[in-house]
PDB file as gemmi writes it, atoms N, CA and C in Angstrom:
CRYST1    1.000    1.000    1.000  90.00  90.00  90.00 P 1                      
ATOM      1  N   MET A   1      -8.568  -0.849  10.411  1.00  0.00           N  
ATOM      2  CA  MET A   1      -7.829  -0.436   9.247  1.00  0.00           C  
ATOM      3  C   MET A   1      -7.223   0.940   9.545  1.00  0.00           C  
ATOM      4  N   MET A   2      -5.919   1.055   9.301  1.00  0.00           N  
ATOM      5  CA  MET A   2      -5.222   2.302   9.556  1.00  0.00           C  
ATOM      6  C   MET A   2      -5.080   3.081   8.253  1.00  0.00           C  
ATOM      7  N   ASN A   3      -5.575   4.312   8.240  1.00  0.00           N  
ATOM      8  CA  ASN A   3      -5.427   5.189   7.081  1.00  0.00           C  
ATOM      9  C   ASN A   3      -4.366   6.220   7.383  1.00  0.00           C  
ATOM     10  N   ILE A   4      -3.521   6.483   6.391  1.00  0.00           N  
ATOM     11  CA  ILE A   4      -2.515   7.526   6.539  1.00  0.00           C  
ATOM     12  C   ILE A   4      -2.524   8.402   5.298  1.00  0.00           C  
ATOM     13  N   SER A   5      -2.035   9.618   5.460  1.00  0.00           N  
ATOM     14  CA  SER A   5      -1.908  10.551   4.339  1.00  0.00           C  
ATOM     15  C   SER A   5      -0.516  10.406   3.750  1.00  0.00           C  
ATOM     16  N   VAL A   6      -0.455  10.330   2.419  1.00  0.00           N  
ATOM     17  CA  VAL A   6       0.824  10.243   1.723  1.00  0.00           C  
ATOM     18  C   VAL A   6       0.828  11.233   0.565  1.00  0.00           C  
ATOM     19  N   LEU A   7       2.022  11.530   0.072  1.00  0.00           N  
ATOM     20  CA  LEU A   7       2.157  12.345  -1.129  1.00  0.00           C  
ATOM     21  C   LEU A   7       2.454  11.422  -2.295  1.00  0.00           C  
ATOM     22  N   CYS A   8       1.702  11.590  -3.370  1.00  0.00           N  
ATOM     23  CA  CYS A   8       1.913  10.772  -4.562  1.00  0.00           C  
ATOM     24  C   CYS A   8       1.650  11.648  -5.783  1.00  0.00           C  
ATOM     25  N   ASN A   9       2.652  11.784  -6.628  1.00  0.00           N  
ATOM     26  CA  ASN A   9       2.538  12.615  -7.836  1.00  0.00           C  
ATOM     27  C   ASN A   9       2.067  14.034  -7.520  1.00  0.00           C  
ATOM     28  N   GLY A  10       2.589  14.592  -6.433  1.00  0.00           N  
ATOM     29  CA  GLY A  10       2.304  15.970  -6.086  1.00  0.00           C  
ATOM     30  C   GLY A  10       0.991  16.231  -5.379  1.00  0.00           C  
ATOM     31  N   LYS A  11       0.225  15.196  -5.069  1.00  0.00           N  
ATOM     32  CA  LYS A  11      -1.021  15.434  -4.337  1.00  0.00           C  
ATOM     33  C   LYS A  11      -1.131  14.498  -3.144  1.00  0.00           C  
ATOM     34  N   THR A  12      -1.923  14.928  -2.179  1.00  0.00           N  
ATOM     35  CA  THR A  12      -2.112  14.150  -0.956  1.00  0.00           C  
ATOM     36  C   THR A  12      -3.186  13.101  -1.183  1.00  0.00           C  
ATOM     37  N   GLU A  13      -2.887  11.877  -0.790  1.00  0.00           N  
ATOM     38  CA  GLU A  13      -3.829  10.748  -0.928  1.00  0.00           C  
ATOM     39  C   GLU A  13      -3.981  10.070   0.429  1.00  0.00           C  
ATOM     40  N   GLN A  14      -5.155   9.541   0.678  1.00  0.00           N  
ATOM     41  CA  GLN A  14      -5.387   8.710   1.863  1.00  0.00           C  
ATOM     42  C   GLN A  14      -5.197   7.257   1.450  1.00  0.00           C  
ATOM     43  N   VAL A  15      -4.359   6.533   2.170  1.00  0.00           N  
ATOM     44  CA  VAL A  15      -4.117   5.132   1.851  1.00  0.00           C  
ATOM     45  C   VAL A  15      -4.265   4.264   3.092  1.00  0.00           C  
ATOM     46  N   SER A  16      -4.505   2.996   2.852  1.00  0.00           N  
ATOM     47  CA  SER A  16      -4.453   1.972   3.888  1.00  0.00           C  
ATOM     48  C   SER A  16      -3.262   1.088   3.559  1.00  0.00           C  
ATOM     49  N   LEU A  17      -2.697   0.476   4.572  1.00  0.00           N  
ATOM     50  CA  LEU A  17      -1.545  -0.382   4.359  1.00  0.00           C  
ATOM     51  C   LEU A  17      -1.974  -1.841   4.393  1.00  0.00           C  
ATOM     52  N   GLY A  18      -1.570  -2.594   3.371  1.00  0.00           N  
ATOM     53  CA  GLY A  18      -1.983  -3.989   3.260  1.00  0.00           C  
ATOM     54  C   GLY A  18      -0.804  -4.935   3.195  1.00  0.00           C  
ATOM     55  N   LEU A  19      -1.013  -6.121   3.709  1.00  0.00           N  
ATOM     56  CA  LEU A  19      -0.028  -7.188   3.679  1.00  0.00           C  
ATOM     57  C   LEU A  19      -0.385  -8.129   2.527  1.00  0.00           C  
ATOM     58  N   VAL A  20       0.583  -8.430   1.663  1.00  0.00           N  
ATOM     59  CA  VAL A  20       0.324  -9.275   0.494  1.00  0.00           C  
ATOM     60  C   VAL A  20       0.036 -10.711   0.935  1.00  0.00           C  
ATOM     61  N   LYS A  21      -1.115 -11.220   0.500  1.00  0.00           N  
ATOM     62  CA  LYS A  21      -1.502 -12.601   0.790  1.00  0.00           C  
ATOM     63  C   LYS A  21      -1.271 -13.489  -0.426  1.00  0.00           C  
ATOM     64  N   GLU A  22      -1.551 -12.938  -1.618  1.00  0.00           N  
ATOM     65  CA  GLU A  22      -1.393 -13.714  -2.857  1.00  0.00           C  
ATOM     66  C   GLU A  22      -1.114 -12.752  -4.011  1.00  0.00           C  
ATOM     67  N   LEU A  23      -0.252 -13.212  -4.907  1.00  0.00           N  
ATOM     68  CA  LEU A  23       0.123 -12.419  -6.070  1.00  0.00           C  
ATOM     69  C   LEU A  23       0.022 -13.320  -7.295  1.00  0.00           C  
ATOM     70  N   THR A  24      -0.783 -12.895  -8.295  1.00  0.00           N  
ATOM     71  CA  THR A  24      -0.897 -13.665  -9.531  1.00  0.00           C  
ATOM     72  C   THR A  24      -0.380 -12.803 -10.683  1.00  0.00           C  
ATOM     73  N   ASP A  25      -0.534 -13.285 -11.895  1.00  0.00           N  
ATOM     74  CA  ASP A  25      -0.087 -12.522 -13.064  1.00  0.00           C  
ATOM     75  C   ASP A  25      -0.951 -11.302 -13.349  1.00  0.00           C  
ATOM     76  N   THR A  26      -2.165 -11.264 -12.789  1.00  0.00           N  
ATOM     77  CA  THR A  26      -3.079 -10.167 -13.096  1.00  0.00           C  
ATOM     78  C   THR A  26      -3.635  -9.451 -11.867  1.00  0.00           C  
ATOM     79  N   SER A  27      -3.408 -10.002 -10.672  1.00  0.00           N  
ATOM     80  CA  SER A  27      -4.025  -9.398  -9.489  1.00  0.00           C  
ATOM     81  C   SER A  27      -3.188  -9.636  -8.233  1.00  0.00           C  
ATOM     82  N   ILE A  28      -3.597  -8.931  -7.195  1.00  0.00           N  
ATOM     83  CA  ILE A  28      -2.958  -9.058  -5.893  1.00  0.00           C  
ATOM     84  C   ILE A  28      -4.054  -9.103  -4.836  1.00  0.00           C  
ATOM     85  N   THR A  29      -3.892  -9.970  -3.852  1.00  0.00           N  
ATOM     86  CA  THR A  29      -4.799 -10.035  -2.714  1.00  0.00           C  
ATOM     87  C   THR A  29      -4.035  -9.532  -1.505  1.00  0.00           C  
ATOM     88  N   LEU A  30      -4.633  -8.566  -0.808  1.00  0.00           N  
ATOM     89  CA  LEU A  30      -3.997  -7.953   0.353  1.00  0.00           C  
ATOM     90  C   LEU A  30      -4.890  -8.096   1.574  1.00  0.00           C  
ATOM     91  N   ALA A  31      -4.273  -8.288   2.727  1.00  0.00           N  
ATOM     92  CA  ALA A  31      -4.992  -8.259   3.997  1.00  0.00           C  
ATOM     93  C   ALA A  31      -4.892  -6.833   4.520  1.00  0.00           C  
ATOM     94  N   ILE A  32      -6.054  -6.210   4.688  1.00  0.00           N  
ATOM     95  CA  ILE A  32      -6.120  -4.857   5.228  1.00  0.00           C  
ATOM     96  C   ILE A  32      -7.102  -4.901   6.385  1.00  0.00           C  
ATOM     97  N   GLY A  33      -6.574  -4.764   7.577  1.00  0.00           N  
ATOM     98  CA  GLY A  33      -7.413  -4.917   8.765  1.00  0.00           C  
ATOM     99  C   GLY A  33      -7.928  -6.342   8.825  1.00  0.00           C  
ATOM    100  N   GLU A  34      -9.220  -6.484   8.982  1.00  0.00           N  
ATOM    101  CA  GLU A  34      -9.845  -7.807   9.092  1.00  0.00           C  
ATOM    102  C   GLU A  34     -10.294  -8.363   7.740  1.00  0.00           C  
ATOM    103  N   GLU A  35     -10.159  -7.577   6.688  1.00  0.00           N  
ATOM    104  CA  GLU A  35     -10.650  -8.050   5.391  1.00  0.00           C  
ATOM    105  C   GLU A  35      -9.522  -8.288   4.394  1.00  0.00           C  
ATOM    106  N   GLU A  36      -9.823  -9.098   3.397  1.00  0.00           N  
ATOM    107  CA  GLU A  36      -8.901  -9.315   2.288  1.00  0.00           C  
ATOM    108  C   GLU A  36      -9.528  -8.694   1.050  1.00  0.00           C  
ATOM    109  N   ILE A  37      -8.705  -7.952   0.302  1.00  0.00           N  
ATOM    110  CA  ILE A  37      -9.223  -7.332  -0.912  1.00  0.00           C  
ATOM    111  C   ILE A  37      -8.407  -7.799  -2.110  1.00  0.00           C  
ATOM    112  N   LEU A  38      -9.098  -7.925  -3.221  1.00  0.00           N  
ATOM    113  CA  LEU A  38      -8.480  -8.336  -4.479  1.00  0.00           C  
ATOM    114  C   LEU A  38      -8.427  -7.109  -5.387  1.00  0.00           C  
ATOM    115  N   ILE A  39      -7.244  -6.836  -5.937  1.00  0.00           N  
ATOM    116  CA  ILE A  39      -7.058  -5.688  -6.819  1.00  0.00           C  
ATOM    117  C   ILE A  39      -6.446  -6.167  -8.129  1.00  0.00           C  
ATOM    118  N   GLN A  40      -7.063  -5.786  -9.226  1.00  0.00           N  
ATOM    119  CA  GLN A  40      -6.495  -6.041 -10.551  1.00  0.00           C  
ATOM    120  C   GLN A  40      -5.471  -4.946 -10.803  1.00  0.00           C  
ATOM    121  N   GLU A  41      -4.263  -5.300 -11.183  1.00  0.00           N  
ATOM    122  CA  GLU A  41      -3.208  -4.308 -11.382  1.00  0.00           C  
ATOM    123  C   GLU A  41      -2.430  -4.588 -12.655  1.00  0.00           C  
ATOM    124  N   SER A  42      -1.648  -3.602 -13.069  1.00  0.00           N  
ATOM    125  CA  SER A  42      -0.816  -3.750 -14.260  1.00  0.00           C  
ATOM    126  C   SER A  42       0.336  -4.715 -13.982  1.00  0.00           C  
ATOM    127  N   LEU A  43       0.865  -5.290 -15.049  1.00  0.00           N  
ATOM    128  CA  LEU A  43       2.013  -6.195 -14.907  1.00  0.00           C  
ATOM    129  C   LEU A  43       3.200  -5.469 -14.295  1.00  0.00           C  
ATOM    130  N   GLN A  44       3.401  -4.207 -14.658  1.00  0.00           N  
ATOM    131  CA  GLN A  44       4.509  -3.425 -14.124  1.00  0.00           C  
ATOM    132  C   GLN A  44       4.389  -3.267 -12.605  1.00  0.00           C  
ATOM    133  N   THR A  45       3.215  -2.907 -12.127  1.00  0.00           N  
ATOM    134  CA  THR A  45       3.006  -2.738 -10.685  1.00  0.00           C  
ATOM    135  C   THR A  45       3.165  -4.068  -9.962  1.00  0.00           C  
ATOM    136  N   LEU A  46       2.593  -5.136 -10.521  1.00  0.00           N  
ATOM    137  CA  LEU A  46       2.707  -6.450  -9.889  1.00  0.00           C  
ATOM    138  C   LEU A  46       4.161  -6.917  -9.834  1.00  0.00           C  
ATOM    139  N   SER A  47       4.941  -6.610 -10.859  1.00  0.00           N  
ATOM    140  CA  SER A  47       6.362  -6.968 -10.860  1.00  0.00           C  
ATOM    141  C   SER A  47       7.112  -6.216  -9.765  1.00  0.00           C  
ATOM    142  N   ARG A  48       6.773  -4.940  -9.595  1.00  0.00           N  
ATOM    143  CA  ARG A  48       7.423  -4.151  -8.534  1.00  0.00           C  
ATOM    144  C   ARG A  48       7.059  -4.680  -7.157  1.00  0.00           C  
ATOM    145  N   VAL A  49       5.796  -5.049  -6.956  1.00  0.00           N  
ATOM    146  CA  VAL A  49       5.379  -5.614  -5.667  1.00  0.00           C  
ATOM    147  C   VAL A  49       6.119  -6.928  -5.417  1.00  0.00           C  
ATOM    148  N   LYS A  50       6.244  -7.740  -6.458  1.00  0.00           N  
ATOM    149  CA  LYS A  50       6.946  -9.016  -6.342  1.00  0.00           C  
ATOM    150  C   LYS A  50       8.385  -8.807  -5.867  1.00  0.00           C  
ATOM    151  N   GLU A  51       9.062  -7.800  -6.419  1.00  0.00           N  
ATOM    152  CA  GLU A  51      10.432  -7.481  -6.004  1.00  0.00           C  
ATOM    153  C   GLU A  51      10.477  -7.022  -4.545  1.00  0.00           C  
ATOM    154  N   ILE A  52       9.503  -6.214  -4.162  1.00  0.00           N  
ATOM    155  CA  ILE A  52       9.451  -5.706  -2.788  1.00  0.00           C  
ATOM    156  C   ILE A  52       9.298  -6.855  -1.799  1.00  0.00           C  
ATOM    157  N   ILE A  53       8.341  -7.755  -2.061  1.00  0.00           N  
ATOM    158  CA  ILE A  53       8.088  -8.818  -1.083  1.00  0.00           C  
ATOM    159  C   ILE A  53       9.122  -9.939  -1.148  1.00  0.00           C  
ATOM    160  N   LYS A  54       9.887 -10.004  -2.245  1.00  0.00           N  
ATOM    161  CA  LYS A  54      10.973 -10.980  -2.317  1.00  0.00           C  
ATOM    162  C   LYS A  54      12.025 -10.639  -1.254  1.00  0.00           C  
ATOM    163  N   ASP A  55      12.327  -9.357  -1.132  1.00  0.00           N  
ATOM    164  CA  ASP A  55      13.321  -8.901  -0.162  1.00  0.00           C  
ATOM    165  C   ASP A  55      12.737  -8.697   1.235  1.00  0.00           C  
ATOM    166  N   GLN A  56      11.456  -8.400   1.305  1.00  0.00           N  
ATOM    167  CA  GLN A  56      10.805  -8.067   2.564  1.00  0.00           C  
ATOM    168  C   GLN A  56       9.385  -8.652   2.564  1.00  0.00           C  
ATOM    169  N   PRO A  57       9.245  -9.950   2.904  1.00  0.00           N  
ATOM    170  CA  PRO A  57       7.947 -10.636   2.787  1.00  0.00           C  
ATOM    171  C   PRO A  57       6.798 -10.005   3.582  1.00  0.00           C  
ATOM    172  N   THR A  58       7.118  -9.258   4.631  1.00  0.00           N  
ATOM    173  CA  THR A  58       6.048  -8.652   5.437  1.00  0.00           C  
ATOM    174  C   THR A  58       5.890  -7.155   5.159  1.00  0.00           C  
ATOM    175  N   ALA A  59       6.396  -6.703   4.012  1.00  0.00           N  
ATOM    176  CA  ALA A  59       6.271  -5.283   3.659  1.00  0.00           C  
ATOM    177  C   ALA A  59       4.799  -4.893   3.553  1.00  0.00           C  
ATOM    178  N   LEU A  60       4.478  -3.706   4.034  1.00  0.00           N  
ATOM    179  CA  LEU A  60       3.121  -3.178   3.916  1.00  0.00           C  
ATOM    180  C   LEU A  60       3.024  -2.341   2.645  1.00  0.00           C  
ATOM    181  N   ILE A  61       2.005  -2.633   1.857  1.00  0.00           N  
ATOM    182  CA  ILE A  61       1.811  -1.998   0.557  1.00  0.00           C  
ATOM    183  C   ILE A  61       0.707  -0.943   0.672  1.00  0.00           C  
ATOM    184  N   PRO A  62       0.968   0.316   0.249  1.00  0.00           N  
ATOM    185  CA  PRO A  62      -0.060   1.365   0.334  1.00  0.00           C  
ATOM    186  C   PRO A  62      -1.127   1.206  -0.756  1.00  0.00           C  
ATOM    187  N   VAL A  63      -2.387   1.260  -0.319  1.00  0.00           N  
ATOM    188  CA  VAL A  63      -3.516   1.087  -1.235  1.00  0.00           C  
ATOM    189  C   VAL A  63      -4.476   2.268  -1.079  1.00  0.00           C  
ATOM    190  N   GLN A  64      -4.772   2.924  -2.182  1.00  0.00           N  
ATOM    191  CA  GLN A  64      -5.794   3.963  -2.199  1.00  0.00           C  
ATOM    192  C   GLN A  64      -7.115   3.214  -2.348  1.00  0.00           C  
ATOM    193  N   MET A  65      -7.882   3.150  -1.260  1.00  0.00           N  
ATOM    194  CA  MET A  65      -9.048   2.263  -1.195  1.00  0.00           C  
ATOM    195  C   MET A  65     -10.217   2.705  -2.074  1.00  0.00           C  
ATOM    196  N   GLU A  66     -10.436   4.008  -2.251  1.00  0.00           N  
ATOM    197  CA  GLU A  66     -11.565   4.455  -3.070  1.00  0.00           C  
ATOM    198  C   GLU A  66     -11.449   3.944  -4.494  1.00  0.00           C  
ATOM    199  N   GLU A  67     -10.238   3.996  -5.038  1.00  0.00           N  
ATOM    200  CA  GLU A  67     -10.024   3.550  -6.410  1.00  0.00           C  
ATOM    201  C   GLU A  67      -9.458   2.132  -6.481  1.00  0.00           C  
ATOM    202  N   ARG A  68      -9.199   1.551  -5.309  1.00  0.00           N  
ATOM    203  CA  ARG A  68      -8.579   0.210  -5.238  1.00  0.00           C  
ATOM    204  C   ARG A  68      -7.317   0.166  -6.104  1.00  0.00           C  
ATOM    205  N   LYS A  69      -6.389   1.069  -5.779  1.00  0.00           N  
ATOM    206  CA  LYS A  69      -5.168   1.206  -6.561  1.00  0.00           C  
ATOM    207  C   LYS A  69      -3.956   1.191  -5.640  1.00  0.00           C  
ATOM    208  N   ILE A  70      -2.916   0.485  -6.056  1.00  0.00           N  
ATOM    209  CA  ILE A  70      -1.672   0.428  -5.307  1.00  0.00           C  
ATOM    210  C   ILE A  70      -0.839   1.660  -5.649  1.00  0.00           C  
ATOM    211  N   LEU A  71      -0.303   2.315  -4.626  1.00  0.00           N  
ATOM    212  CA  LEU A  71       0.503   3.523  -4.811  1.00  0.00           C  
ATOM    213  C   LEU A  71       1.927   3.263  -4.320  1.00  0.00           C  
ATOM    214  N   LEU A  72       2.767   2.718  -5.177  1.00  0.00           N  
ATOM    215  CA  LEU A  72       4.120   2.361  -4.764  1.00  0.00           C  
ATOM    216  C   LEU A  72       5.061   3.563  -4.690  1.00  0.00           C  
ATOM    217  N   ASP A  73       4.732   4.654  -5.343  1.00  0.00           N  
ATOM    218  CA  ASP A  73       5.596   5.831  -5.336  1.00  0.00           C  
ATOM    219  C   ASP A  73       5.181   6.850  -4.284  1.00  0.00           C  
ATOM    220  N   ALA A  74       4.381   6.424  -3.328  1.00  0.00           N  
ATOM    221  CA  ALA A  74       3.889   7.319  -2.288  1.00  0.00           C  
ATOM    222  C   ALA A  74       4.968   7.584  -1.243  1.00  0.00           C  
ATOM    223  N   LYS A  75       4.981   8.805  -0.753  1.00  0.00           N  
ATOM    224  CA  LYS A  75       5.898   9.211   0.313  1.00  0.00           C  
ATOM    225  C   LYS A  75       5.074   9.725   1.484  1.00  0.00           C  
ATOM    226  N   VAL A  76       5.473   9.337   2.697  1.00  0.00           N  
ATOM    227  CA  VAL A  76       4.807   9.837   3.890  1.00  0.00           C  
ATOM    228  C   VAL A  76       5.505  11.136   4.299  1.00  0.00           C  
ATOM    229  N   PRO A  77       4.769  12.263   4.331  1.00  0.00           N  
ATOM    230  CA  PRO A  77       5.394  13.512   4.779  1.00  0.00           C  
ATOM    231  C   PRO A  77       5.927  13.352   6.200  1.00  0.00           C  
ATOM    232  N   GLU A  78       7.069  13.976   6.486  1.00  0.00           N  
ATOM    233  CA  GLU A  78       7.732  13.793   7.777  1.00  0.00           C  
ATOM    234  C   GLU A  78       6.825  14.138   8.950  1.00  0.00           C  
ATOM    235  N   ASP A  79       6.057  15.231   8.861  1.00  0.00           N  
ATOM    236  CA  ASP A  79       5.187  15.602   9.974  1.00  0.00           C  
ATOM    237  C   ASP A  79       4.076  14.574  10.170  1.00  0.00           C  
ATOM    238  N   GLN A  80       3.571  13.995   9.084  1.00  0.00           N  
ATOM    239  CA  GLN A  80       2.545  12.952   9.174  1.00  0.00           C  
ATOM    240  C   GLN A  80       3.123  11.689   9.798  1.00  0.00           C  
ATOM    241  N   LEU A  81       4.368  11.356   9.459  1.00  0.00           N  
ATOM    242  CA  LEU A  81       5.024  10.182  10.024  1.00  0.00           C  
ATOM    243  C   LEU A  81       5.145  10.315  11.534  1.00  0.00           C  
ATOM    244  N   LEU A  82       5.505  11.498  12.013  1.00  0.00           N  
ATOM    245  CA  LEU A  82       5.605  11.719  13.457  1.00  0.00           C  
ATOM    246  C   LEU A  82       4.256  11.516  14.138  1.00  0.00           C  
ATOM    247  N   ILE A  83       3.193  12.017  13.523  1.00  0.00           N  
ATOM    248  CA  ILE A  83       1.847  11.840  14.083  1.00  0.00           C  
ATOM    249  C   ILE A  83       1.487  10.361  14.143  1.00  0.00           C  
ATOM    250  N   GLU A  84       1.760   9.628  13.062  1.00  0.00           N  
ATOM    251  CA  GLU A  84       1.440   8.198  13.020  1.00  0.00           C  
ATOM    252  C   GLU A  84       2.233   7.418  14.053  1.00  0.00           C  
ATOM    253  N   LEU A  85       3.514   7.746  14.200  1.00  0.00           N  
ATOM    254  CA  LEU A  85       4.351   7.031  15.164  1.00  0.00           C  
ATOM    255  C   LEU A  85       3.902   7.309  16.597  1.00  0.00           C  
ATOM    256  N   ARG A  86       3.492   8.515  16.871  1.00  0.00           N  
ATOM    257  CA  ARG A  86       2.978   8.841  18.220  1.00  0.00           C  
ATOM    258  C   ARG A  86       1.704   8.056  18.512  1.00  0.00           C  
ATOM    259  N   GLY A  87       0.897   7.836  17.493  1.00  0.00           N  
ATOM    260  CA  GLY A  87      -0.348   7.100  17.675  1.00  0.00           C  
ATOM    261  C   GLY A  87      -0.145   5.627  17.996  1.00  0.00           C  
ATOM    262  N   ILE A  88       1.020   5.101  17.697  1.00  0.00           N  
ATOM    263  CA  ILE A  88       1.327   3.680  17.955  1.00  0.00           C  
ATOM    264  C   ILE A  88       1.557   3.442  19.437  1.00  0.00           C  
ATOM    265  N   GLU A  89       2.122   4.442  20.133  1.00  0.00           N  
ATOM    266  CA  GLU A  89       2.474   4.288  21.548  1.00  0.00           C  
ATOM    267  C   GLU A  89       1.301   3.925  22.411  1.00  0.00           C  
TER     268      GLU A  89                                                      
END                                                                             
């Protein structure tokens, strides 16, 4: 499982990136690393995820794992992005 630091609502959060496996009216199942997690979410958040995966079926969704919450408004700071990209090589 890959954790990255993102900015969300003015504070730094640690998130994992998940691939959507299933989306219902009340929850979302994501594959994160070797495990699948089920998260209960608001209709508004689920609708936004639905729009994202309609255009990009393999989009990675940021999840704050401690609270099991999807953070769609998260931004990766530029310096953190460079560190993450270097780690891929």
